[in-house]
Every structure is written in C-alpha cells, then in structure tokens.
Amino acid sequence: MNNDLTIARAAHLKPIADIAHEMGIGPDLLETYGNSVAKIKLEAIHALSDRPKAKYVVVSAITPTPLGEGKTTTTVGLGQAMHQVGKRATIAIRQPSMGPTFGIKGGAAGGGYSQVVPMESLNLHLTGDMHAVTSAHNLLSAMLDNHLFRGNELNIDTHSITWRRVLDVDDRALRNIVVGLGARNDGIPRQTGFDITAASEIMGVLALSTSLQDLRTRLGNIVVGYTNNNEPVTAEQLRAAGAMTVMMRDAIKPNLLQTLENTPVLVHAGPFGNIAHGNSSIVADLIGIHTGDYLITEAGFGADMGAERFFNIKCRTSGLVPDAAVVVATVRALKVHSGAHRVVAGKPLPSAILQENPDEVYAGGANLRKQIENIKLHGVSPVVAINSFPGDFASEHDVIREIAESMGARVAICTNFSNGGKGAIELAEMVAEAANEPNDFHLLYPDNASLREKIETIAVKVYGAEGVDYLPAANRQIEVYEQNGFGSLPVIIAKTHLSISSDPSLKGAPTGWRMPVREARASVGAGFVYLICGDISTMPGLSTHPAAESIDIDESGEIVGLS
C-alpha cells in the first residue's frame, strides 16, 4: 500500500466552492485559499440557522498507547462511510500543531484511504491560524513586560505571573528562560518560559468562542497574574485585548477542506489535550450542525479526557446535544492495557504483542469497559469501533465484540484505513442506529458546584479514584480562585493521557488509588480551571530522530517525507 502522502496526492479533489455548495454554503460566505481550502465567514451561523440540525456524533477512544489508535482515521472513515450509505455528513476536527508534525508524531490528517486533503496544507500552516494565536499570545506577553518596565502601575506581583510565551515548535531548550537580561532598557529580569502554541490559553479561547464579540470578551478576561493583594490582572487591564482580537479576526473563521472521498471537513483550532479541552471549535460545530444529516467531530485522547471535556465543557458552552459517541479500540492497545507489554513511541512494537492472544485482549478489556461506562455516564449511546490492523486475529476481535455487547454498546469492525468509506459502512450503520435512540444527555456537575466538588466528581466517577488529595499550594490557589469569582467555571484535570488514572504506569482500569492535585491554574478567558495532577509538559522536545530529518523538497518542488 502506498504511503499517506502518495495516496493524498492521487486524490481527485473537487473545487472547494463545490464542497461548500453541497453543504448549503454559498460563495458569499466563503473566503477561498486557492482551489482546495477556504475559510467560512461567521455569518454562516445565522444564514444556516433555519435548516434542520444534523445528528451530533463525537468520536473518542480507549486510553491510547504512545502510538495512537487511529481516532482521526476512524473519524474520517466514518464521515466517508455515511456517504456510502446515502447520508450527508460533515466532519469537524482540530488543526494539527506543526511541533508534533516535525517531531515524533508526524501529521494528523487521518491515514491511508481515510484522510483529509490537501495533506500538506493541513499539516503545514493551513491558513495561518496557528501563527495568529502565536502572535496574539506573544503580543500580550510583550505588553505585560512593557507594563512592568514602565513602572508597574497595576502593582503586579512578578512572582505570580502565569503568562508565558508560545511557539509552534518542539523546543525543550525554551521551557525555562530568563527575560530582560542586558542593559537597563532591555526590560525587567524575571524567569519565564515558552509553551507550544497548542497549549496557549488563546487557543482555548478560539475553540470555545461562539462569535467574534465573544472572542473579544474572552481575550479581555485572560488573567496574566495577580497583584500583591491577590487580585487578578487581565489582558483588558493591560489594554491588549483589542489588538489581540484584531490579530485573531480571521483566525476565528473555520477552515473548510475535504476528505479523499470529497466529504466536507471543518478544521479549526487545536487546543492541547492535556491542559485544555482537546476539541475543535464551537463555531465550526455551529455551522456544521446545519450542513447535513450528521456532524461527526473528534475529541482528544481517551473518553476519560477528550470526551469528558467535550460533554462538560464544549457542550456546556455551545448548548449542542450529542446523539451518539464512538469509542475507538484496537487489539494492540488492549494488549498493552493487560500490563503484558510496553510500547514506546518511535520504537517498533514488541514482537509478542503481534501474537494471537485473546486472553490478553480480555484482560486489557477493563479499559474498554470503563471508557464505555464514561460515555454512558453522560447519557449518550456508545458505539465501539474496532480499528482493525492486518495482523489482528478474529479471536481477538471476538473478545472486543463480547466486551462491548456485555456493556450494552454496539460494535463494528473498521477497515477504513485500507478501504476508505467502504471499510466503515458497518460503523456508519451502527452510529445511525445509536443516534436515533432516545437521548438522556446530561452534564456531570452543575455550574454552582464548588471547584473541589467538580474535581472530585470527575476523579471518582470518570477516573475511578477513591478520592483526591490536595497539596497546600493547590488548596491556596483554589481558595484564591473562588474568592475572585472563578468557582463557577468547569474544571479540567491535567493528567497523563496514557492511563485513566493520574499515574501513567497504571494500565487497564485501576482502582484503589487517590488523585494528587499539585497545582491549580485558571484559564479565565477560555472559561475553565485546570488542575495539575502529574508531570505535564507544555513544550515537547524533539526525539533522537524527529520527523523533520526526513522532510524535504524534491527537484520538482514537491514536499517529500511528510507522514
């Protein structure tokens, strides 16, 4: 089988205006970037509002291995399969970060015959949204340091500053830096650092804004630090929010692409899956929900993370109600969750994991059971998608089917990596059935619950913890946040994505553990409080042999080595 880039270049793409027309979006609502990419104006939200709502489907997964389990590929395959069975679907996904694209992960456009195209555009710059987030973020950083240099009228405690700088490159050397060194006019020396652009709060703001004015308000609400009296200092007080909004004016418009089989794809925003909600934008969904029979979106990492935040943060903000949820599972990941194998990103799979062993799949199936339970906790019908690999055995698929059906979930085997939409027809049929069932969607906690009540609800009900232990610093920060009126915000648990627990070494569905909360941080502009419950790096580093080593330009000017 050809590699992804070769497959993508062989695709027959429709003019992007034709894709938009099939969605009911006219040329007056498009801003085209060549023949294959466009931005959709926000006026489309109102223009399409009288049209029927599509069924709303979120694609999540079991707890992934470091190699990922093909969630984006399954999302794309499902969208293509809906067209195979005579339904109109729109897909909504996050925009890939170039840091991982040039690092160890590679691109994030799906794979095989279930890809979003043009692949190169999607993975490299697209329409510049990432750069807009980077520039707006760093403008606020510059204005903050300028305020300190000009006399610090707001009486900011420099030790309380939480606002760093961002860059869309994996560069571990920038994690911790000192700024302001040099001559007197070079600024006030202080320690700070860089995060990757996807971890910027502005990315979270972009993903959760519902309009341009809402974006403006949220940017103004960003808290950069605190005064010596523990009062929050905002971007509005630094008089930066207006200029930041101007820089983000085009970035808030969703991007329109297509799949290999010409299914429309909305690509917009890419918030970090650890410290943010890991979902694509609300404005993309507000448009896509009126453009067909199904809107299929994807949530980052496993159902304990991306899907939980999709339900309790994204849906809480948008008001949209999901009709079904897909849980992607693979044989190899369930074998890892048996505890019998160790998978390391960038290294070959252990040979033993490729041997037929349904007992290992069954042992690791505890993870699948818990992730199905996490979907059902929110009153949504789950469908298990078995992402099938050529080396899988029928006996292993049978175990996954048995586990899923015992939990009351539908199940389908998918071969869409190799066969495109035709390889996910069974999944499309199962999703259609689930989406037509009566819906009992509900949030896990009310807005007026305390921050600790919200944290403990997620830890116990979603992660299976016995309880939560707060370090003194976290207790103080939570108290300050509630005193400053941030207690009504939803919460995100910043933990490892490699375990349902906060300990990456615990596989399956661990019990009998307690979740430690080391630190609390408030993303007031985005609209959530996140709790640090492990070693979370917001600036990745490059591997021994990053993908950048293989990426180049050939004699004809074509990109090679992009995966």
Coordinates of C-alpha atoms in Angstrom, one line a residue:
M1 CA 0.0 0.0 0.0
N2 CA 1.3 3.5 -0.8
N3 CA 2.2 5.9 1.9
D4 CA -0.2 8.6 3.0
L5 CA 1.3 11.4 1.0
T6 CA 1.3 9.4 -2.2
I7 CA -2.4 8.4 -1.6
A8 CA -3.3 12.0 -0.8
R9 CA -1.7 13.4 -4.0
A10 CA -3.6 10.9 -6.1
A11 CA -7.0 12.0 -4.8
H12 CA -9.5 13.7 -7.1
L13 CA -10.4 16.9 -5.3
K14 CA -13.5 18.9 -6.0
P15 CA -13.2 22.7 -6.1
I16 CA -13.8 23.8 -2.5
A17 CA -16.6 26.0 -3.6
D18 CA -18.4 22.9 -4.8
I19 CA -17.9 21.2 -1.5
A20 CA -19.4 24.3 0.2
H21 CA -22.3 24.4 -2.2
E22 CA -23.2 20.8 -1.2
M23 CA -23.2 21.9 2.4
G24 CA -25.6 24.8 1.6
I25 CA -22.9 27.4 1.9
G26 CA -22.9 29.9 -0.9
P27 CA -19.8 31.8 -2.3
D28 CA -20.8 34.9 -0.4
L29 CA -19.9 33.1 2.8
L30 CA -16.5 31.8 1.6
E31 CA -13.0 33.2 1.5
T32 CA -11.0 30.8 -0.7
Y33 CA -7.4 30.0 -0.4
G34 CA -6.7 28.5 -3.8
N35 CA -8.9 25.7 -5.1
S36 CA -8.8 23.3 -2.2
V37 CA -9.1 25.4 1.0
A38 CA -11.5 28.1 2.2
K39 CA -12.5 29.9 5.3
I40 CA -16.2 30.2 6.2
K41 CA -17.4 33.5 7.4
L42 CA -19.2 33.6 10.8
E43 CA -22.3 35.0 9.1
A44 CA -22.9 31.4 8.0
I45 CA -24.0 30.6 11.6
H46 CA -27.1 32.8 11.2
A47 CA -27.6 32.1 7.5
L48 CA -27.9 28.3 8.1
S49 CA -29.8 28.5 11.4
D50 CA -33.2 27.8 10.0
R51 CA -32.0 24.5 8.4
P52 CA -32.6 21.1 10.2
K53 CA -30.0 20.1 12.8
A54 CA -27.8 17.1 12.0
K55 CA -27.3 14.2 14.4
Y56 CA -24.2 15.1 16.5
V57 CA -21.6 12.4 16.9
V58 CA -18.4 12.5 18.9
V59 CA -15.5 10.1 18.3
S60 CA -13.4 9.2 21.3
A61 CA -11.3 6.2 22.2
I62 CA -10.0 3.8 24.8
T63 CA -6.8 5.0 26.6
P64 CA -4.3 5.3 23.8
T65 CA -0.8 3.9 23.5
P66 CA 2.0 6.3 22.7
L67 CA 1.4 5.4 19.0
G68 CA -2.2 6.5 19.0
E69 CA -5.1 4.2 18.0
G70 CA -6.3 5.8 14.7
K71 CA -9.1 8.1 16.1
T72 CA -8.8 10.7 13.4
T73 CA -8.6 8.0 10.7
T74 CA -11.8 6.5 12.1
T75 CA -13.5 9.9 12.3
V76 CA -12.7 10.5 8.6
G77 CA -13.6 6.9 7.6
L78 CA -17.0 7.3 9.4
G79 CA -17.7 10.5 7.6
Q80 CA -16.9 8.9 4.2
A81 CA -19.0 5.8 5.1
M82 CA -22.1 8.0 5.8
H83 CA -21.9 9.0 2.1
Q84 CA -21.6 5.3 1.1
V85 CA -24.9 4.6 2.8
G86 CA -26.7 7.6 1.3
K87 CA -26.3 10.1 4.2
R88 CA -24.7 13.6 4.1
A89 CA -22.0 14.1 6.7
T90 CA -19.7 16.9 7.8
I91 CA -16.6 16.2 9.8
A92 CA -15.1 18.6 12.3
I93 CA -11.5 18.1 13.6
R94 CA -8.7 20.1 15.2
Q95 CA -5.9 21.6 13.3
P96 CA -2.6 19.8 13.8
S97 CA 0.3 21.5 15.5
M98 CA 3.5 21.8 13.5
G99 CA 5.6 20.9 16.5
P100 CA 4.5 17.2 16.6
T101 CA 4.3 17.2 12.7
F102 CA 8.1 17.9 12.6
G103 CA 8.6 15.9 15.8
I104 CA 7.7 12.3 16.7
K105 CA 4.0 12.2 15.9
G106 CA 4.0 13.3 12.2
G107 CA 0.9 14.7 10.6
A108 CA -2.7 14.4 11.9
A109 CA -4.8 14.3 8.7
G110 CA -6.0 10.7 9.2
G111 CA -4.3 7.9 7.3
G112 CA -4.4 5.5 4.4
Y113 CA -7.6 5.9 2.4
S114 CA -9.3 7.9 5.2
Q115 CA -7.5 11.2 5.0
V116 CA -8.2 15.0 5.0
V117 CA -6.7 16.7 1.9
P118 CA -4.7 18.6 0.9
M119 CA -2.5 16.8 3.4
E120 CA 0.4 19.3 3.1
S121 CA -1.8 22.3 3.6
L122 CA -3.5 20.8 6.6
N123 CA -0.3 19.8 8.4
L124 CA 1.8 22.9 7.4
H125 CA 0.4 26.4 8.2
L126 CA -3.0 25.9 6.6
T127 CA -4.5 29.4 6.6
G128 CA -2.2 30.8 9.4
D129 CA -4.5 30.3 12.4
M130 CA -1.6 28.9 14.5
H131 CA 0.5 31.9 13.7
A132 CA -2.3 34.3 14.6
V133 CA -2.6 32.5 18.0
T134 CA 1.2 32.7 18.5
S135 CA 1.3 36.4 17.6
A136 CA -1.6 37.4 19.7
H137 CA -0.3 35.5 22.7
N138 CA 3.2 37.0 22.4
L139 CA 1.8 40.5 21.9
L140 CA 0.2 40.1 25.4
S141 CA 3.5 38.8 26.7
A142 CA 5.3 41.9 25.3
M143 CA 2.7 44.3 26.7
L144 CA 2.9 42.7 30.1
D145 CA 6.7 43.0 30.2
N146 CA 6.4 46.6 28.9
H147 CA 3.9 47.4 31.7
L148 CA 6.5 46.1 34.3
F149 CA 9.2 48.1 32.6
R150 CA 7.1 51.3 32.6
G151 CA 6.6 51.3 36.3
N152 CA 4.1 48.5 37.0
E153 CA 1.1 50.8 37.7
L154 CA -1.1 47.8 38.4
N155 CA 1.2 46.6 41.2
I156 CA 1.6 43.2 39.6
D157 CA 3.5 40.7 41.8
T158 CA 6.1 39.4 39.4
H159 CA 6.3 36.1 41.2
S160 CA 2.6 35.5 40.5
I161 CA 2.8 36.0 36.7
T162 CA 1.4 32.9 34.9
W163 CA 1.5 34.2 31.3
R164 CA 4.5 32.8 29.3
R165 CA 5.3 32.9 25.6
V166 CA 4.5 30.4 22.9
L167 CA 6.0 28.9 19.7
D168 CA 4.7 26.2 17.4
V169 CA 7.9 24.2 17.5
D170 CA 9.1 21.4 19.8
D171 CA 12.0 23.1 21.6
R172 CA 12.9 21.9 25.1
A173 CA 15.6 24.5 25.4
L174 CA 12.9 27.2 25.8
R175 CA 10.9 25.5 28.6
N176 CA 12.5 27.8 31.2
I177 CA 14.2 31.0 30.3
V178 CA 15.1 34.4 31.8
V179 CA 14.0 37.6 30.0
G180 CA 15.1 41.1 30.5
L181 CA 18.8 40.5 30.7
G182 CA 21.3 43.0 29.3
A183 CA 21.2 46.8 29.7
R184 CA 18.7 48.8 31.8
N185 CA 16.5 49.4 28.7
D186 CA 16.2 45.7 27.9
G187 CA 13.5 45.1 30.4
I188 CA 12.9 43.8 33.9
P189 CA 14.7 40.5 34.5
R190 CA 12.5 37.6 35.5
Q191 CA 12.1 33.9 34.9
T192 CA 9.5 32.7 32.4
G193 CA 9.4 30.2 29.5
F194 CA 7.8 29.0 26.3
D195 CA 4.9 26.6 25.8
I196 CA 3.8 25.1 22.4
T197 CA 1.2 27.2 20.7
A198 CA -1.5 24.5 21.1
A199 CA -1.1 25.0 24.9
S200 CA -1.8 28.7 24.7
E201 CA -5.0 29.9 26.5
I202 CA -5.8 31.9 23.4
M203 CA -6.1 28.5 21.6
G204 CA -8.7 27.5 24.2
V205 CA -10.4 30.9 23.8
L206 CA -10.5 30.4 20.0
A207 CA -12.0 26.9 20.4
L208 CA -14.7 27.9 22.9
S209 CA -15.8 31.3 21.5
T210 CA -19.2 31.5 19.9
S211 CA -18.8 34.8 18.0
L212 CA -16.3 37.5 17.3
Q213 CA -17.6 39.6 20.1
D214 CA -17.4 36.6 22.5
L215 CA -13.8 36.1 21.4
R216 CA -13.1 39.8 22.3
T217 CA -14.7 39.4 25.7
R218 CA -12.8 36.2 26.5
L219 CA -9.5 37.6 25.4
G220 CA -10.1 40.6 27.7
N221 CA -10.8 38.2 30.6
I222 CA -7.5 36.4 30.3
V223 CA -5.7 36.6 33.7
V224 CA -1.9 37.0 33.3
G225 CA -1.0 37.2 37.0
Y226 CA -2.0 38.8 40.3
T227 CA -1.4 41.9 42.3
N228 CA 0.3 42.0 45.6
N229 CA -3.2 41.9 47.1
N230 CA -4.1 38.6 45.2
E231 CA -6.4 40.4 42.8
P232 CA -6.3 39.1 39.2
V233 CA -4.7 41.2 36.4
T234 CA -6.3 40.8 33.0
A235 CA -5.5 41.5 29.4
E236 CA -8.2 44.1 29.4
Q237 CA -6.4 46.0 32.2
L238 CA -3.2 45.8 30.2
R239 CA -5.2 47.3 27.2
A240 CA -4.1 44.5 25.0
A241 CA -7.4 42.7 24.2
G242 CA -8.5 44.9 21.4
A243 CA -5.3 44.5 19.4
M244 CA -5.3 40.7 20.2
T245 CA -8.8 40.4 18.7
V246 CA -7.7 42.2 15.6
M247 CA -5.0 39.7 15.1
M248 CA -7.5 36.9 15.6
R249 CA -10.2 38.3 13.4
D250 CA -9.6 35.9 10.5
A251 CA -8.4 33.0 12.7
I252 CA -11.9 32.7 14.2
K253 CA -13.4 31.7 10.8
P254 CA -13.4 27.9 10.4
N255 CA -11.4 26.3 7.6
L256 CA -13.1 24.1 5.0
L257 CA -11.3 21.1 3.4
Q258 CA -12.4 17.7 2.2
T259 CA -11.6 14.0 2.5
L260 CA -10.2 11.7 -0.2
E261 CA -13.9 10.9 -1.0
N262 CA -15.0 14.6 -1.0
T263 CA -16.7 14.6 2.4
P264 CA -16.6 18.2 3.8
V265 CA -14.2 18.7 6.7
L266 CA -14.2 21.7 9.1
V267 CA -10.7 22.1 10.5
H268 CA -10.5 24.7 13.3
A269 CA -8.5 25.3 16.5
G270 CA -6.2 22.8 18.1
P271 CA -6.2 23.1 21.9
F272 CA -3.8 20.9 23.9
G273 CA -5.4 17.7 25.0
N274 CA -3.8 17.7 28.4
I275 CA -4.2 21.2 29.9
A276 CA -7.1 22.3 27.7
H277 CA -10.3 20.6 26.4
G278 CA -8.8 19.0 23.3
N279 CA -11.7 19.6 20.9
S280 CA -12.2 21.6 17.7
S281 CA -14.1 24.8 17.8
I282 CA -17.6 25.6 18.7
V283 CA -18.1 28.0 15.8
A284 CA -17.2 25.1 13.4
D285 CA -19.9 23.0 15.0
L286 CA -22.5 25.8 15.0
I287 CA -22.0 25.9 11.2
G288 CA -21.6 22.2 10.6
I289 CA -24.7 21.2 12.6
H290 CA -26.8 22.6 9.8
T291 CA -25.0 21.2 6.8
G292 CA -26.1 17.6 6.5
D293 CA -27.6 14.6 8.3
Y294 CA -24.6 14.0 10.6
L295 CA -21.9 16.2 12.2
I296 CA -19.0 14.0 13.2
T297 CA -16.4 15.5 15.5
E298 CA -13.4 14.2 17.4
A299 CA -12.3 14.6 21.0
G300 CA -8.7 14.2 22.0
F301 CA -7.1 11.2 23.8
G302 CA -9.4 8.7 25.6
A303 CA -13.0 9.1 26.7
D304 CA -11.9 9.9 30.2
M305 CA -10.2 13.1 28.8
G306 CA -11.4 14.5 25.5
A307 CA -14.9 13.1 25.6
E308 CA -15.5 14.1 29.2
R309 CA -14.4 17.7 28.3
F310 CA -16.5 17.6 25.1
F311 CA -19.5 16.8 27.2
N312 CA -18.9 19.0 30.2
I313 CA -17.1 22.0 28.7
K314 CA -17.7 22.2 24.9
C315 CA -21.4 21.2 25.0
R316 CA -22.0 23.2 28.2
T317 CA -20.8 26.3 26.3
S318 CA -22.3 25.6 22.9
G319 CA -25.7 24.2 24.0
L320 CA -25.4 21.4 21.4
V321 CA -26.5 18.0 22.5
P322 CA -24.7 14.9 21.3
D323 CA -26.7 12.0 19.9
A324 CA -24.0 9.2 19.9
A325 CA -20.4 8.6 20.8
V326 CA -17.8 6.3 19.1
V327 CA -15.1 4.6 21.2
V328 CA -12.2 3.6 19.0
A329 CA -10.4 0.4 20.2
T330 CA -7.5 -1.6 18.9
V331 CA -6.3 -5.1 19.7
R332 CA -2.7 -3.8 20.4
A333 CA -3.8 -1.1 22.8
L334 CA -5.9 -3.5 24.8
K335 CA -3.0 -5.9 25.0
V336 CA -0.9 -3.0 26.4
H337 CA -3.6 -2.4 29.0
S338 CA -3.3 -6.0 30.1
G339 CA 0.1 -5.0 31.5
A340 CA 2.0 -7.6 29.5
H341 CA 3.6 -5.2 27.0
R342 CA 5.4 -1.9 26.9
V343 CA 5.1 0.3 23.9
V344 CA 7.5 3.2 23.3
A345 CA 6.8 6.0 20.8
G346 CA 9.3 5.9 17.9
K347 CA 10.3 2.3 18.5
P348 CA 8.9 -0.9 16.9
L349 CA 6.1 -2.8 18.6
P350 CA 7.2 -5.7 20.8
S351 CA 7.1 -8.9 18.7
A352 CA 5.0 -10.7 21.4
I353 CA 2.2 -8.1 21.0
L354 CA 1.6 -9.3 17.4
Q355 CA 1.0 -13.0 18.5
E356 CA -2.6 -14.3 18.8
N357 CA -3.6 -13.9 22.4
P358 CA -7.3 -13.2 23.1
D359 CA -6.7 -13.6 26.9
E360 CA -4.5 -10.5 26.9
V361 CA -7.2 -8.6 25.0
Y362 CA -9.8 -9.7 27.6
A363 CA -7.5 -8.7 30.5
G364 CA -6.9 -5.3 28.9
G365 CA -10.6 -5.0 28.2
A366 CA -11.2 -3.5 31.6
N367 CA -10.1 -0.2 30.0
L368 CA -12.7 -0.5 27.2
R369 CA -15.4 -1.3 29.8
K370 CA -14.6 1.8 31.8
Q371 CA -14.4 4.1 28.7
I372 CA -17.8 2.8 27.6
E373 CA -19.1 3.5 31.1
N374 CA -17.7 7.0 30.9
I375 CA -19.7 7.7 27.8
K376 CA -22.9 6.2 29.4
L377 CA -22.3 8.4 32.5
H378 CA -23.4 11.3 30.3
G379 CA -26.5 9.6 28.9
V380 CA -25.1 9.1 25.4
S381 CA -25.3 5.9 23.4
P382 CA -21.8 4.4 22.7
V383 CA -20.6 2.5 19.6
V384 CA -17.3 0.7 19.7
A385 CA -15.2 0.9 16.6
I386 CA -12.6 -1.8 16.3
N387 CA -9.9 -0.2 14.3
S388 CA -8.6 -3.4 12.6
F389 CA -5.0 -4.0 11.7
P390 CA -3.8 -6.6 9.2
G391 CA -2.1 -8.7 11.9
D392 CA -5.2 -8.9 14.1
F393 CA -6.8 -12.3 14.7
A394 CA -10.6 -13.0 14.5
S395 CA -10.5 -14.4 18.1
E396 CA -9.2 -11.1 19.4
H397 CA -11.9 -9.1 17.6
D398 CA -14.5 -11.5 19.1
V399 CA -13.3 -10.7 22.6
I400 CA -13.7 -6.9 21.9
R401 CA -17.2 -7.6 20.5
E402 CA -18.1 -9.6 23.5
I403 CA -16.9 -6.9 25.9
A404 CA -18.7 -4.1 24.1
E405 CA -22.0 -6.0 23.8
S406 CA -21.9 -7.0 27.5
M407 CA -21.7 -3.3 28.3
G408 CA -24.7 -2.5 26.1
A409 CA -22.7 -0.9 23.3
R410 CA -23.0 -1.5 19.6
V411 CA -19.8 -2.6 17.9
A412 CA -18.4 -2.6 14.4
I413 CA -15.1 -3.7 12.7
C414 CA -13.5 -1.0 10.6
T415 CA -11.0 -1.4 7.8
N416 CA -11.3 2.2 6.5
F417 CA -7.5 2.8 6.6
S418 CA -7.2 0.3 3.7
N419 CA -10.7 0.6 2.2
G420 CA -11.8 4.1 2.8
G421 CA -15.5 4.8 3.4
K422 CA -16.5 1.2 2.4
G423 CA -14.4 -0.1 5.3
A424 CA -16.6 1.8 7.8
I425 CA -20.1 1.0 6.5
E426 CA -20.9 -1.2 9.4
L427 CA -19.8 1.5 11.8
A428 CA -21.9 4.1 9.9
E429 CA -25.0 1.8 10.3
M430 CA -24.4 1.3 14.0
V431 CA -23.9 5.0 14.6
A432 CA -27.1 5.8 12.7
E433 CA -29.0 3.4 14.9
A434 CA -27.5 4.7 18.1
A435 CA -28.1 8.4 17.1
N436 CA -31.8 7.6 16.6
E437 CA -32.3 6.3 20.1
P438 CA -33.9 8.5 22.8
N439 CA -31.3 10.7 24.3
D440 CA -30.6 11.3 28.0
F441 CA -27.6 13.6 27.7
H442 CA -26.6 15.4 30.9
L443 CA -23.6 17.2 32.4
L444 CA -21.8 15.6 35.3
Y445 CA -22.0 18.6 37.6
P446 CA -23.8 22.0 37.8
D447 CA -22.1 25.3 37.4
N448 CA -22.7 26.2 41.1
A449 CA -20.9 23.2 42.5
S450 CA -17.6 24.2 44.2
L451 CA -14.3 23.6 42.4
R452 CA -13.5 20.8 44.8
E453 CA -16.9 19.1 44.2
K454 CA -16.3 19.3 40.4
I455 CA -12.7 17.9 40.7
E456 CA -13.8 15.0 42.9
T457 CA -16.8 14.2 40.7
I458 CA -14.5 13.6 37.7
A459 CA -11.8 11.8 39.7
V460 CA -14.2 9.4 41.3
K461 CA -16.9 8.9 38.6
V462 CA -14.7 9.1 35.5
Y463 CA -11.3 8.0 36.6
G464 CA -12.3 5.5 39.3
A465 CA -10.2 7.1 42.0
E466 CA -11.0 6.6 45.7
G467 CA -10.6 10.3 46.4
V468 CA -8.5 13.4 45.9
D469 CA -5.5 14.7 47.9
Y470 CA -4.7 18.5 47.6
L471 CA -1.2 19.7 48.1
P472 CA -1.0 23.0 50.1
A473 CA -0.3 25.1 47.0
A474 CA -3.3 23.8 45.2
N475 CA -5.5 24.5 48.2
R476 CA -4.4 28.1 48.4
Q477 CA -4.9 28.6 44.6
I478 CA -8.4 27.1 44.7
E479 CA -9.3 29.4 47.6
V480 CA -8.0 32.4 45.7
Y481 CA -9.9 31.4 42.5
E482 CA -13.2 31.0 44.4
Q483 CA -12.6 34.4 46.2
N484 CA -12.1 36.0 42.8
G485 CA -15.4 34.6 41.4
F486 CA -13.9 31.8 39.3
G487 CA -15.6 29.0 41.2
S488 CA -18.5 28.7 38.7
L489 CA -16.1 27.6 35.9
P490 CA -15.9 24.0 34.8
V491 CA -12.7 22.1 35.5
I492 CA -10.1 20.2 33.5
I493 CA -7.8 17.6 35.1
A494 CA -4.3 17.9 33.5
K495 CA -3.0 14.4 33.8
T496 CA -1.4 11.7 31.7
H497 CA -3.3 10.5 28.7
L498 CA -1.6 7.1 29.0
S499 CA -3.8 5.9 31.9
I500 CA -7.3 6.5 33.1
S501 CA -5.6 7.4 36.4
S502 CA -3.1 10.1 37.0
D503 CA -0.2 7.6 37.0
P504 CA 0.9 6.6 33.5
S505 CA 2.2 3.2 34.8
L506 CA -1.3 2.1 35.9
K507 CA -2.9 0.3 32.9
G508 CA -6.4 -1.1 32.4
A509 CA -9.0 0.5 34.7
P510 CA -7.1 0.9 38.0
T511 CA -8.9 1.2 41.4
G512 CA -7.8 1.8 44.9
W513 CA -5.7 4.9 44.1
R514 CA -6.1 8.6 45.1
M515 CA -5.5 11.5 42.8
P516 CA -3.0 14.1 43.9
V517 CA -3.7 17.7 42.9
R518 CA -0.4 19.6 42.9
E519 CA -1.4 22.9 41.5
A520 CA -4.4 24.8 40.2
R521 CA -4.4 27.3 37.3
A522 CA -7.2 29.4 36.0
S523 CA -7.8 29.9 32.2
V524 CA -10.4 32.5 32.9
G525 CA -10.6 33.8 29.3
A526 CA -11.1 30.3 27.9
G527 CA -13.5 29.6 30.7
F528 CA -12.1 26.8 32.9
V529 CA -9.9 26.0 35.8
Y530 CA -7.3 23.2 35.3
L531 CA -5.6 21.1 37.9
I532 CA -2.1 19.8 37.6
C533 CA -2.1 16.1 38.6
G534 CA 1.1 14.8 37.1
D535 CA 4.2 15.7 35.2
I536 CA 2.7 17.6 32.3
S537 CA 5.0 19.2 29.7
T538 CA 3.5 22.1 27.7
M539 CA 6.6 22.3 25.5
P540 CA 7.5 19.0 23.9
G541 CA 11.1 18.1 22.9
L542 CA 12.4 16.5 19.7
S543 CA 13.2 12.8 19.6
T544 CA 16.6 11.3 18.6
H545 CA 15.3 11.2 15.0
P546 CA 12.4 13.6 14.6
A547 CA 10.3 13.6 11.5
A548 CA 11.9 16.9 10.4
E549 CA 15.0 14.8 9.4
S550 CA 13.0 13.1 6.6
I551 CA 11.1 16.1 5.3
D552 CA 12.5 17.9 2.3
I553 CA 11.7 19.3 -1.2
D554 CA 12.4 17.3 -4.3
E555 CA 13.6 18.6 -7.7
S556 CA 10.1 19.5 -8.8
G557 CA 9.4 21.5 -5.7
E558 CA 7.1 18.8 -4.1
I559 CA 7.3 18.1 -0.4
V560 CA 8.7 14.6 0.5
G561 CA 8.9 12.7 3.8
L562 CA 5.8 14.2 5.4
S563 CA 3.9 11.5 7.2

